[in-house]
Protein backbone atom coordinates (compact mmCIF):
# COMPACT_ATOMS: atom_id res chain seq x y z
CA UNK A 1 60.31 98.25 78.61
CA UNK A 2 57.01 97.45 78.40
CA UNK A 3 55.65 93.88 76.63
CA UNK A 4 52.60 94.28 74.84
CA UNK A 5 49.37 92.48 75.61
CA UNK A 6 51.50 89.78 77.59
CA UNK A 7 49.39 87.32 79.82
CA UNK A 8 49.59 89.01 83.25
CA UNK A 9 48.22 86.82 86.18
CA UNK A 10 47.37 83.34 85.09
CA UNK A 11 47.98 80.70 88.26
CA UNK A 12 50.38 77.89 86.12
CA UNK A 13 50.46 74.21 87.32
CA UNK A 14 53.69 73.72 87.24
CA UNK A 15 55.29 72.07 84.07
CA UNK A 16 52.09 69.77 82.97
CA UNK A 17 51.58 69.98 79.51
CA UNK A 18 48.12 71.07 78.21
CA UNK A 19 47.79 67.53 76.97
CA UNK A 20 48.20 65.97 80.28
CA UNK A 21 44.20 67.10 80.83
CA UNK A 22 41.86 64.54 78.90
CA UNK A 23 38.75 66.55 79.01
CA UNK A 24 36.91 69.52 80.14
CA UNK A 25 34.06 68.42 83.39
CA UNK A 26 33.55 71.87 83.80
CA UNK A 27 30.45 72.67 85.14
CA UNK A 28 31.08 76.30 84.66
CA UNK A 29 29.86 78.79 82.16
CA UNK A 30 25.83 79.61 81.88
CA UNK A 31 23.62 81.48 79.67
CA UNK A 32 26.13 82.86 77.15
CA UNK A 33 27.65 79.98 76.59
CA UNK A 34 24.64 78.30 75.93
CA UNK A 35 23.49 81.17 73.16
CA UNK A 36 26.69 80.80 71.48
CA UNK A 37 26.66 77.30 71.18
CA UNK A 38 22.64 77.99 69.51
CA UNK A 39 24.14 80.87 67.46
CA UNK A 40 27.01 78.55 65.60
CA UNK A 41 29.37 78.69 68.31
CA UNK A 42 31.86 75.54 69.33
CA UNK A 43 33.29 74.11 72.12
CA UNK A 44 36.66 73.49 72.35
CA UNK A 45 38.37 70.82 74.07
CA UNK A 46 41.93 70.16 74.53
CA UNK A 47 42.51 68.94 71.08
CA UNK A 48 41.46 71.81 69.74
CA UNK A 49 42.81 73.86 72.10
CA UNK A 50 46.29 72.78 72.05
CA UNK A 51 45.76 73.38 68.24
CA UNK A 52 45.84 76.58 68.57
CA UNK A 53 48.33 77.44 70.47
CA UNK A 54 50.71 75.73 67.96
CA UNK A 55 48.94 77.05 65.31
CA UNK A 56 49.35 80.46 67.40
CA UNK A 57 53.04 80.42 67.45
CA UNK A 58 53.33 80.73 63.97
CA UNK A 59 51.09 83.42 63.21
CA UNK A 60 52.50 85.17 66.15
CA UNK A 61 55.72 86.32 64.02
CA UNK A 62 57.93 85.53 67.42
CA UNK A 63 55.90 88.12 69.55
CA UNK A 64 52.58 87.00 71.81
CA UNK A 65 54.46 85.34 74.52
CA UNK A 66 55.77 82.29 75.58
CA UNK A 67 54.02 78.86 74.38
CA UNK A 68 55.26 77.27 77.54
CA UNK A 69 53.70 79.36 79.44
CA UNK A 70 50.54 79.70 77.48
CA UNK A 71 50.13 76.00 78.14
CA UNK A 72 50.12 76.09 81.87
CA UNK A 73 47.37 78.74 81.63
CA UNK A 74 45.08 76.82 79.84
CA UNK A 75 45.77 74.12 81.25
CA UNK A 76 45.09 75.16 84.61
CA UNK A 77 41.79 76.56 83.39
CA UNK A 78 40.61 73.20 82.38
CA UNK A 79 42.01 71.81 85.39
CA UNK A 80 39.90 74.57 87.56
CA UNK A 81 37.03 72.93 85.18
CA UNK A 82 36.85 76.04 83.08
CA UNK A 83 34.72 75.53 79.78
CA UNK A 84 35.89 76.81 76.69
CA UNK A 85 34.14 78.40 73.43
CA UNK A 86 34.29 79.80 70.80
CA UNK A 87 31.36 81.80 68.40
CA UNK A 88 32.11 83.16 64.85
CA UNK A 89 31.11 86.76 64.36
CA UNK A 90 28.07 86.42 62.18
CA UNK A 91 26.42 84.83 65.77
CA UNK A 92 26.02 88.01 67.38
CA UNK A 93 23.13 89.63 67.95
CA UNK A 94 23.39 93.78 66.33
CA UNK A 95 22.91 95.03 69.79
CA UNK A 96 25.24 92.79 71.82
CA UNK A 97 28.40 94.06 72.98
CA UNK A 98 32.14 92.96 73.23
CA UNK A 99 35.15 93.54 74.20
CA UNK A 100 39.03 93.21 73.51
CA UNK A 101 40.96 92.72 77.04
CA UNK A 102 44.75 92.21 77.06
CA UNK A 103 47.55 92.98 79.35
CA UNK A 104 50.74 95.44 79.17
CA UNK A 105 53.69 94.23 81.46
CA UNK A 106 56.61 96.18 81.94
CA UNK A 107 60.34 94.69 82.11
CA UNK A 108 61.71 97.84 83.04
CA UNK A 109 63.20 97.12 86.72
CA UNK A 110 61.58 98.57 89.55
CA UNK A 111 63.89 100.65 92.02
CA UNK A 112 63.88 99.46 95.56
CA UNK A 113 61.93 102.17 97.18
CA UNK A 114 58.97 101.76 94.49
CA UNK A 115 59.21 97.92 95.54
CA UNK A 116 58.93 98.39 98.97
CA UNK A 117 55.68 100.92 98.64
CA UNK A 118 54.24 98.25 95.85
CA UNK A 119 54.30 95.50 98.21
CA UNK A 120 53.03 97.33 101.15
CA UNK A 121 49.61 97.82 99.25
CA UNK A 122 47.14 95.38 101.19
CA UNK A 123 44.22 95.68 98.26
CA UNK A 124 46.62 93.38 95.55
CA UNK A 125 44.58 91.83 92.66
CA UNK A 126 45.36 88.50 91.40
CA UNK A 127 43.74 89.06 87.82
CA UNK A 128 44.15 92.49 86.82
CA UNK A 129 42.70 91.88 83.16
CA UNK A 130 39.67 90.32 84.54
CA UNK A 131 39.01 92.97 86.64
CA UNK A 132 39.37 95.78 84.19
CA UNK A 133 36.61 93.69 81.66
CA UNK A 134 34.36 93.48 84.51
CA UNK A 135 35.01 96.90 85.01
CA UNK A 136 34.25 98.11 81.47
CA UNK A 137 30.78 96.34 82.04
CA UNK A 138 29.89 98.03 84.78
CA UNK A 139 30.87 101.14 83.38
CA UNK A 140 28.40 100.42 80.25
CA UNK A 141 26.37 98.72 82.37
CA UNK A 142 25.53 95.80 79.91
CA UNK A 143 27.24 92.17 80.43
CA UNK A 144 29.82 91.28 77.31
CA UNK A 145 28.25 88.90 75.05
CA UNK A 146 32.02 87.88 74.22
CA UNK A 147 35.42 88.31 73.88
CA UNK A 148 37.67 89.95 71.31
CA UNK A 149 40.94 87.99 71.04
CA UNK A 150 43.58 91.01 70.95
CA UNK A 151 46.05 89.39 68.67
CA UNK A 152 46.81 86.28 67.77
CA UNK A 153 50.55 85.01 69.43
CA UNK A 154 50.91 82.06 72.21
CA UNK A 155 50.02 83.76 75.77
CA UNK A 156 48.42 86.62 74.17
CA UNK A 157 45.82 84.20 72.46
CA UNK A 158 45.97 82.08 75.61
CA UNK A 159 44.90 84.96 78.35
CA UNK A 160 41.94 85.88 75.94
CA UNK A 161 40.61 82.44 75.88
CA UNK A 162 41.19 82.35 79.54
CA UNK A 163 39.44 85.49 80.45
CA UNK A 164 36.27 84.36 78.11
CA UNK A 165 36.28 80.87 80.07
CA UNK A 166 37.00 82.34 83.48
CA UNK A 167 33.87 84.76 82.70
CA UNK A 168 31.43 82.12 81.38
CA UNK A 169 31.69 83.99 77.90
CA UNK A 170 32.75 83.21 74.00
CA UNK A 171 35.57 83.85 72.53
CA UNK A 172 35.15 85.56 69.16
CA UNK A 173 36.19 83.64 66.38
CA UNK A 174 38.29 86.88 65.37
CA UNK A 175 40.95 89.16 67.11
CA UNK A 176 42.18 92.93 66.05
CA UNK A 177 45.04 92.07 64.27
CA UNK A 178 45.17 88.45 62.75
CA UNK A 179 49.22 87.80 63.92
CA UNK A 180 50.95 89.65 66.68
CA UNK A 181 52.16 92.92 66.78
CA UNK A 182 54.37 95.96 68.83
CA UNK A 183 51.77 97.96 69.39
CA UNK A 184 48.30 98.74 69.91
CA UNK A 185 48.27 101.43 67.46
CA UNK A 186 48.21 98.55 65.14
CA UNK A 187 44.69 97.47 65.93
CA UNK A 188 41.89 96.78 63.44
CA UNK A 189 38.81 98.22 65.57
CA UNK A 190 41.03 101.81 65.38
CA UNK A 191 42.01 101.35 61.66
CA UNK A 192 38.49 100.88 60.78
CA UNK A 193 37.34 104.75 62.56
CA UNK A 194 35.98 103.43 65.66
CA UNK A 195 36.57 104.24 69.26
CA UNK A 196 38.67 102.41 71.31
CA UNK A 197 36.64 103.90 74.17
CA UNK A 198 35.68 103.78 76.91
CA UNK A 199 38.86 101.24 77.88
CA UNK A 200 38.70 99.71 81.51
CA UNK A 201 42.33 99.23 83.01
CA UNK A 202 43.14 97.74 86.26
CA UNK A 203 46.32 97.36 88.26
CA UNK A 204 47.37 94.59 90.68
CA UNK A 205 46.81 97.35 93.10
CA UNK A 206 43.62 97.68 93.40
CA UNK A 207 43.30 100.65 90.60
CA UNK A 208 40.37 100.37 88.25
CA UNK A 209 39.82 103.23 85.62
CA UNK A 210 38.27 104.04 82.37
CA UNK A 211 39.40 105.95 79.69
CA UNK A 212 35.94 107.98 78.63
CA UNK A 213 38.00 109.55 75.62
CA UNK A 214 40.98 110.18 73.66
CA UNK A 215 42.16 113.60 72.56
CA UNK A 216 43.72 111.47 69.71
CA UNK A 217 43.84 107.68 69.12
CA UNK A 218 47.65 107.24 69.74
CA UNK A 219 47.69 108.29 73.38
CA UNK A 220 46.40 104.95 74.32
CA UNK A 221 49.51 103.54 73.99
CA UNK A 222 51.12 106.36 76.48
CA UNK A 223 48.64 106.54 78.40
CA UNK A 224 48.44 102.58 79.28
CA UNK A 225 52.12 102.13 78.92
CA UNK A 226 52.45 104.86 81.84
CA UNK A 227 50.03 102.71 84.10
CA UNK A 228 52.04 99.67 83.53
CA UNK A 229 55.55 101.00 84.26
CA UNK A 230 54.30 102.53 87.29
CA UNK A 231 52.73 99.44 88.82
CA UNK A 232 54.66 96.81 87.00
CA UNK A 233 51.70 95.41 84.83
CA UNK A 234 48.36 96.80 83.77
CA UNK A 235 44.87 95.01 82.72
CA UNK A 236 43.16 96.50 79.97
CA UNK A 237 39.72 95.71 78.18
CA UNK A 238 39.04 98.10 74.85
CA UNK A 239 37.18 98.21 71.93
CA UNK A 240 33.49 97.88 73.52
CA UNK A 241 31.82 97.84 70.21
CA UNK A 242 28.23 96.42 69.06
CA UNK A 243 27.89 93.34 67.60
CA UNK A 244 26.71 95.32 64.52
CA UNK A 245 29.89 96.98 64.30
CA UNK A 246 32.19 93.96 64.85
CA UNK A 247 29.54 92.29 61.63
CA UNK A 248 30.98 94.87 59.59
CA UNK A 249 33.30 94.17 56.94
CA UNK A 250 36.69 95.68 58.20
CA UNK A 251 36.61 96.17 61.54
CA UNK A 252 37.98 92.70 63.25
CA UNK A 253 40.05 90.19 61.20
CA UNK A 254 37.61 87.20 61.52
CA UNK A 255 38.18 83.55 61.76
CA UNK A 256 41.75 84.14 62.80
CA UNK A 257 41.11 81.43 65.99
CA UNK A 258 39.85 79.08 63.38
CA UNK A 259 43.07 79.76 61.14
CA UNK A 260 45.79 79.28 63.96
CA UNK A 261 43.56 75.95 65.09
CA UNK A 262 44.21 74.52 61.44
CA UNK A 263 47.30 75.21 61.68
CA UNK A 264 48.21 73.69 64.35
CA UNK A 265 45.69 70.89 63.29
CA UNK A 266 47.97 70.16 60.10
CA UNK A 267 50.78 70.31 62.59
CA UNK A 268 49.81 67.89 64.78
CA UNK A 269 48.50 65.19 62.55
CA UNK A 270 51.89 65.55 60.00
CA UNK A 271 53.95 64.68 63.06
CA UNK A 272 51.60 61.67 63.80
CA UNK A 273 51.79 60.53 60.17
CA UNK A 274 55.73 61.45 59.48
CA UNK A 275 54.98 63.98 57.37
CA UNK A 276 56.59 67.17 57.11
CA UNK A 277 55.22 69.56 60.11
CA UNK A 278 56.36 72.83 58.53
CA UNK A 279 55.45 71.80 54.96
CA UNK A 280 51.42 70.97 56.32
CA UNK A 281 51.86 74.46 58.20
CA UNK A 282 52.88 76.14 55.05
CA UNK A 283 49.92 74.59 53.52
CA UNK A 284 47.57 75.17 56.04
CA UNK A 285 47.88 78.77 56.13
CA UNK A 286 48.71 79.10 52.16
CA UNK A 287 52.38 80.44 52.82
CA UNK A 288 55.76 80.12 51.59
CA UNK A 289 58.54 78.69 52.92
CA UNK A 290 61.25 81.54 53.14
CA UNK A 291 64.23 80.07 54.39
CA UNK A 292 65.96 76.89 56.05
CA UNK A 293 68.94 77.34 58.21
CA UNK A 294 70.69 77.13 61.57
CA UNK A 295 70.71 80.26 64.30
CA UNK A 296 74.55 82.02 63.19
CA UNK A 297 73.65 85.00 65.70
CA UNK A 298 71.76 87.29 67.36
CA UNK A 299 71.35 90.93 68.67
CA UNK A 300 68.93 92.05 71.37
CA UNK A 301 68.41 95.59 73.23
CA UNK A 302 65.43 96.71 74.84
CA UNK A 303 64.87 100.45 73.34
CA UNK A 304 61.75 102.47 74.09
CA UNK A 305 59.42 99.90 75.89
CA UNK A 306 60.59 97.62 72.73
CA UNK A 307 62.63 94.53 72.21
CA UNK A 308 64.70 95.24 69.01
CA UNK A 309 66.98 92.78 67.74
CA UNK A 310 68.18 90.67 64.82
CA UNK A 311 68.42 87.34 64.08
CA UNK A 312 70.97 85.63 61.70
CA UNK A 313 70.59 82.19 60.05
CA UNK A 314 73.17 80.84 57.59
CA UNK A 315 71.15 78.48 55.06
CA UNK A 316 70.56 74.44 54.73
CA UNK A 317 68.99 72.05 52.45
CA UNK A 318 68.08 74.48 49.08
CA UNK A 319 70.20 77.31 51.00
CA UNK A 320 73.17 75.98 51.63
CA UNK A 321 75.49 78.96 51.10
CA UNK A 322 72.70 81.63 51.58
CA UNK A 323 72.64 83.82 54.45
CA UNK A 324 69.35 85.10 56.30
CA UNK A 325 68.56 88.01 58.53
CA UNK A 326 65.35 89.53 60.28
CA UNK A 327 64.68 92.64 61.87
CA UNK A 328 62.84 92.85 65.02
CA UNK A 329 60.46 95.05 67.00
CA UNK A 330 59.05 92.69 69.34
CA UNK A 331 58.08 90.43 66.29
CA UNK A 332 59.82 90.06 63.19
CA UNK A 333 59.50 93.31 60.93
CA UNK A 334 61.73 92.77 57.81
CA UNK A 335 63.26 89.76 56.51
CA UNK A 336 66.05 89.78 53.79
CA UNK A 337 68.09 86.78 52.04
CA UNK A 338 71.41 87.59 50.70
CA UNK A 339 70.61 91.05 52.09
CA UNK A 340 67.55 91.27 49.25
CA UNK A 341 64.10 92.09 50.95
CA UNK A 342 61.48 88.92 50.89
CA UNK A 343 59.06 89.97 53.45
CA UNK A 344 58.35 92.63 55.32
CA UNK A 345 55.25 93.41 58.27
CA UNK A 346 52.51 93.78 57.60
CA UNK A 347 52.80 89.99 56.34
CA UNK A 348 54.12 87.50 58.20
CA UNK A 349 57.24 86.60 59.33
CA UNK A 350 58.07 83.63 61.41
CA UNK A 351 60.43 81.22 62.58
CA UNK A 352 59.99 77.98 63.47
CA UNK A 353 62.12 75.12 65.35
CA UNK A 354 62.33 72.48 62.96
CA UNK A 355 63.07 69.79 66.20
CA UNK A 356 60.08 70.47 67.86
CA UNK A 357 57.91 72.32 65.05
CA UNK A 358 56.70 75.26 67.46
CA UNK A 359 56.70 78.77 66.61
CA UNK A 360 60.15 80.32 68.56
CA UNK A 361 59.16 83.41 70.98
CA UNK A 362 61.88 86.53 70.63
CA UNK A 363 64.33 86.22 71.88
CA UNK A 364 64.28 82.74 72.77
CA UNK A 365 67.27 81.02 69.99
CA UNK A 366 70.33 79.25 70.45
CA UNK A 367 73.11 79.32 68.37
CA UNK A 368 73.43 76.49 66.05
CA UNK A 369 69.07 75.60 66.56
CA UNK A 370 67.61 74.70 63.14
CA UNK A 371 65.23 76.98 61.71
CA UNK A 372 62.67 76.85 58.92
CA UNK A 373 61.06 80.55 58.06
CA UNK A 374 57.69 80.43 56.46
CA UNK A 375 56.16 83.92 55.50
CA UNK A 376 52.42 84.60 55.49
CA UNK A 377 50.20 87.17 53.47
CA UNK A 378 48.54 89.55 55.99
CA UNK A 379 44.84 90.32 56.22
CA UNK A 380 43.58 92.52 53.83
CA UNK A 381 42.82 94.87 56.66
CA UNK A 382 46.82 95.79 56.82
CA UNK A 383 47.39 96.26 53.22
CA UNK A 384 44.68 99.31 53.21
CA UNK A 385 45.72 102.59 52.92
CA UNK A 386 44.49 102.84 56.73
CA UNK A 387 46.13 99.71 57.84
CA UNK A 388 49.74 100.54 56.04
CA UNK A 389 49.33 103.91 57.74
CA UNK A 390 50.35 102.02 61.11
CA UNK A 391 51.79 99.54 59.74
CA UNK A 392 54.28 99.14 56.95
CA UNK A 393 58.23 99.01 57.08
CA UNK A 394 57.97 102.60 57.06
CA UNK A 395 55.73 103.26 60.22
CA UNK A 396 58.22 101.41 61.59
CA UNK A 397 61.51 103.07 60.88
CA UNK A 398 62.82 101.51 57.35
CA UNK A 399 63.32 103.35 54.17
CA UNK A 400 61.31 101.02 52.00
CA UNK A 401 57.67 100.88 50.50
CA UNK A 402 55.87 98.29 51.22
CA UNK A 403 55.50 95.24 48.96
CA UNK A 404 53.67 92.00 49.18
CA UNK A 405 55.13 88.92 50.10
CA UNK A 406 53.72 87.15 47.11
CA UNK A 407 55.53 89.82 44.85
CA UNK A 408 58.62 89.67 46.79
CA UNK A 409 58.66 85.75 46.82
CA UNK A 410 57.95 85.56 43.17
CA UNK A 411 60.69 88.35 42.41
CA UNK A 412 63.37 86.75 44.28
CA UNK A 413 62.99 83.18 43.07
């Protein structure tokens, strides 16, 4: 199985929570930093930081990785006096250049014999994604003037914040998908007609290649899922475009960073003021609450590099006596009360643990945990003939059109 754009080969500090550091001292970054900060840009300290990895877990849908774990990374960036920023998209210059770097890790277990000859290799690589952006640039032979957040889910949003800080880069305020997703067919730069290419990939090997071209857009995904399962984990940087082409309308889904920070803004001070968390949340992104309910069951198999599953709620508070179900590839796909359809992917989907008010991570329930399920529209990107094309229930595998969730909301109250 292979997990996409998981964070690969942060070092963690054990279990300190991101909030344990008080403030960045980094005297790290330099020149790009600088620019962005002249061009609009922001840095962003642990408040706002830990923001958005709240904020994060419920536009992730389930999917982007533990929150836990995106914690320790960031906060042993800032620890290692790491500075991070952020720059929105109308910053860039036309003829800068950046890039979307991510990592594949696959679950699939590794027979002995492959073991053994992994382990022998003397030329290991503790940051494979790193070393496949720095690769890219020296392929193009220009320096990135930022990063491209790939999606936006806990560790996935947490490794491309990393990589930007660890580089002395930006992030973008924007990513290629505006939630998380299964795969990177579903990516905005490719929806909108450009190349994904060249794409630097690295291995913790010691590998480092670039993909000049694709004989079709889709083989990225074979091609960098092959890497992975053959050396456990692969870095990847795509999506080198201008800053021209990431201006134009379409092509990234932009101020997705600021969205998940508010989020997890309205989150934060709720709790402080004792408000309702998932009420602010639902406010803060403009959603609708979906569903309230404890965790009746679930159903996991990994199937095809995928984690495919289902998750059963039986209904609380206004839904006492309801039942609630969602279908999952990775992150939740379909949702359906009483067995009638109320949201489906593109929009959002996700579930949230009303004891601690994070975002849960597939497959990560208990039985009897109380749930509150807010849904989210999608950006506009993914309800374009081109974006439904690669993502809609029927891309992935249902027998039913897709429908907004405002529709569906408003049709089943």
């Amino acid at each position: 199985m292979v997990a996409r754009r998981q964070f690969l080969a942060g070092v963690a500090i054990g279990a300190g929570a991101l909030s344990a550091c008080s403030e960045i001292t980094s005297s790290s970054g330099g020149d790009r930093i600088a620019a962005a900060l002249d061009q609009g840009g922001r840095l962003l300290d642990v408040e706002a930081l830990e923001d958005a990895l709240v904020g994060s877990s419920y536009l992730g849908t389930g999917g982007g990785g533990s929150l836990s774990e995106a914690r320790e990374l960031i906060a042993s960036d800032l620890a290692a006096g790491h500075k991070f920023s952020a720059i929105p998209v109308s910053g860039l210059a036309d003829d800068d250049r950046v890039a979307c770097p991510y990592g594949l890790a696959s679950l699939a277990p590794t027979s002995e014999d492959m073991q053994a000859r992994l382990d022998a290799i003397e030329n290991q690589v503790e940051e494979p994604v790193q070393a496949a952006f720095e690769a890219l640039e020296r392929h193009l032979d220009q320096k990135f003037a930022g990063v491209i957040l790939g999606e936006i889910g806990p560790l996935s949003l947490a490794e491309g914040l990393s990589i930007a800080a660890r580089l002395g880069v930006p992030a973008l305020d924007a990513d290629t998908v505006g939630r998380a997703v299964p795969e990177i067919n579903q990516h905005s730069v490719k929806v909108a007609g450009v190349p994904l290419t060249p794409i630097g990939a690295a291995t913790p090997f010691g590998d480092e290649m670039v993909i000049g071209t694709l004989g079709d857009p889709t083989r990225a995904e074979d091609i960098l899922r092959s890497v992975a399962v053959v050396s456990r984990e692969c870095g990847v940087a795509d999506s080198p475009i201008t800053g021209k082409q990431a201006k134009t309308e379409g092509t990234l889904v932009t101020g997705s960073l600021s969205l998940a920070i508010s989020i997890g803004k309205a989150v934060r001070e709720a709790k402080a003021a004792g408000n309702d968390p998932i009420e602010a949340a639902r406010a803060a992104g403009d959603g609708y609450l979906l569903f309230t309910g404890v965790v009746a069951g679930t159903e996991w198999a990994d199937q095809d590099g995928f984690l495919q599953g289902k998750v059963t709620l039986d209904g609380t508070g206004d839904f006492v006596g309801q039942s609630f179900e969602t279908d999952v590839k990775n992150e939740h796909l379909i949702a359906r009360r009483d067995g009638v359809v109320v949201a489906t992917c593109p929009d959002l989907i996700s579930l949230i643990d009303l004891e601690s008010g994070d975002g849960v991570v597939n497959p990560d329930y208990e039985n009897g945990q109380s749930i509150a399920v807010l849904g989210f529209k999608s950006d506009p990107i993914w309800r374009s003939e081109a974006g439904l094309a690669v993502f809609s229930p029927r891309y992935v595998g249902y027998d039913l059109d897709y429908v907004p969730i405002e529709e569906l909301v408003s049709g089943a109250a």
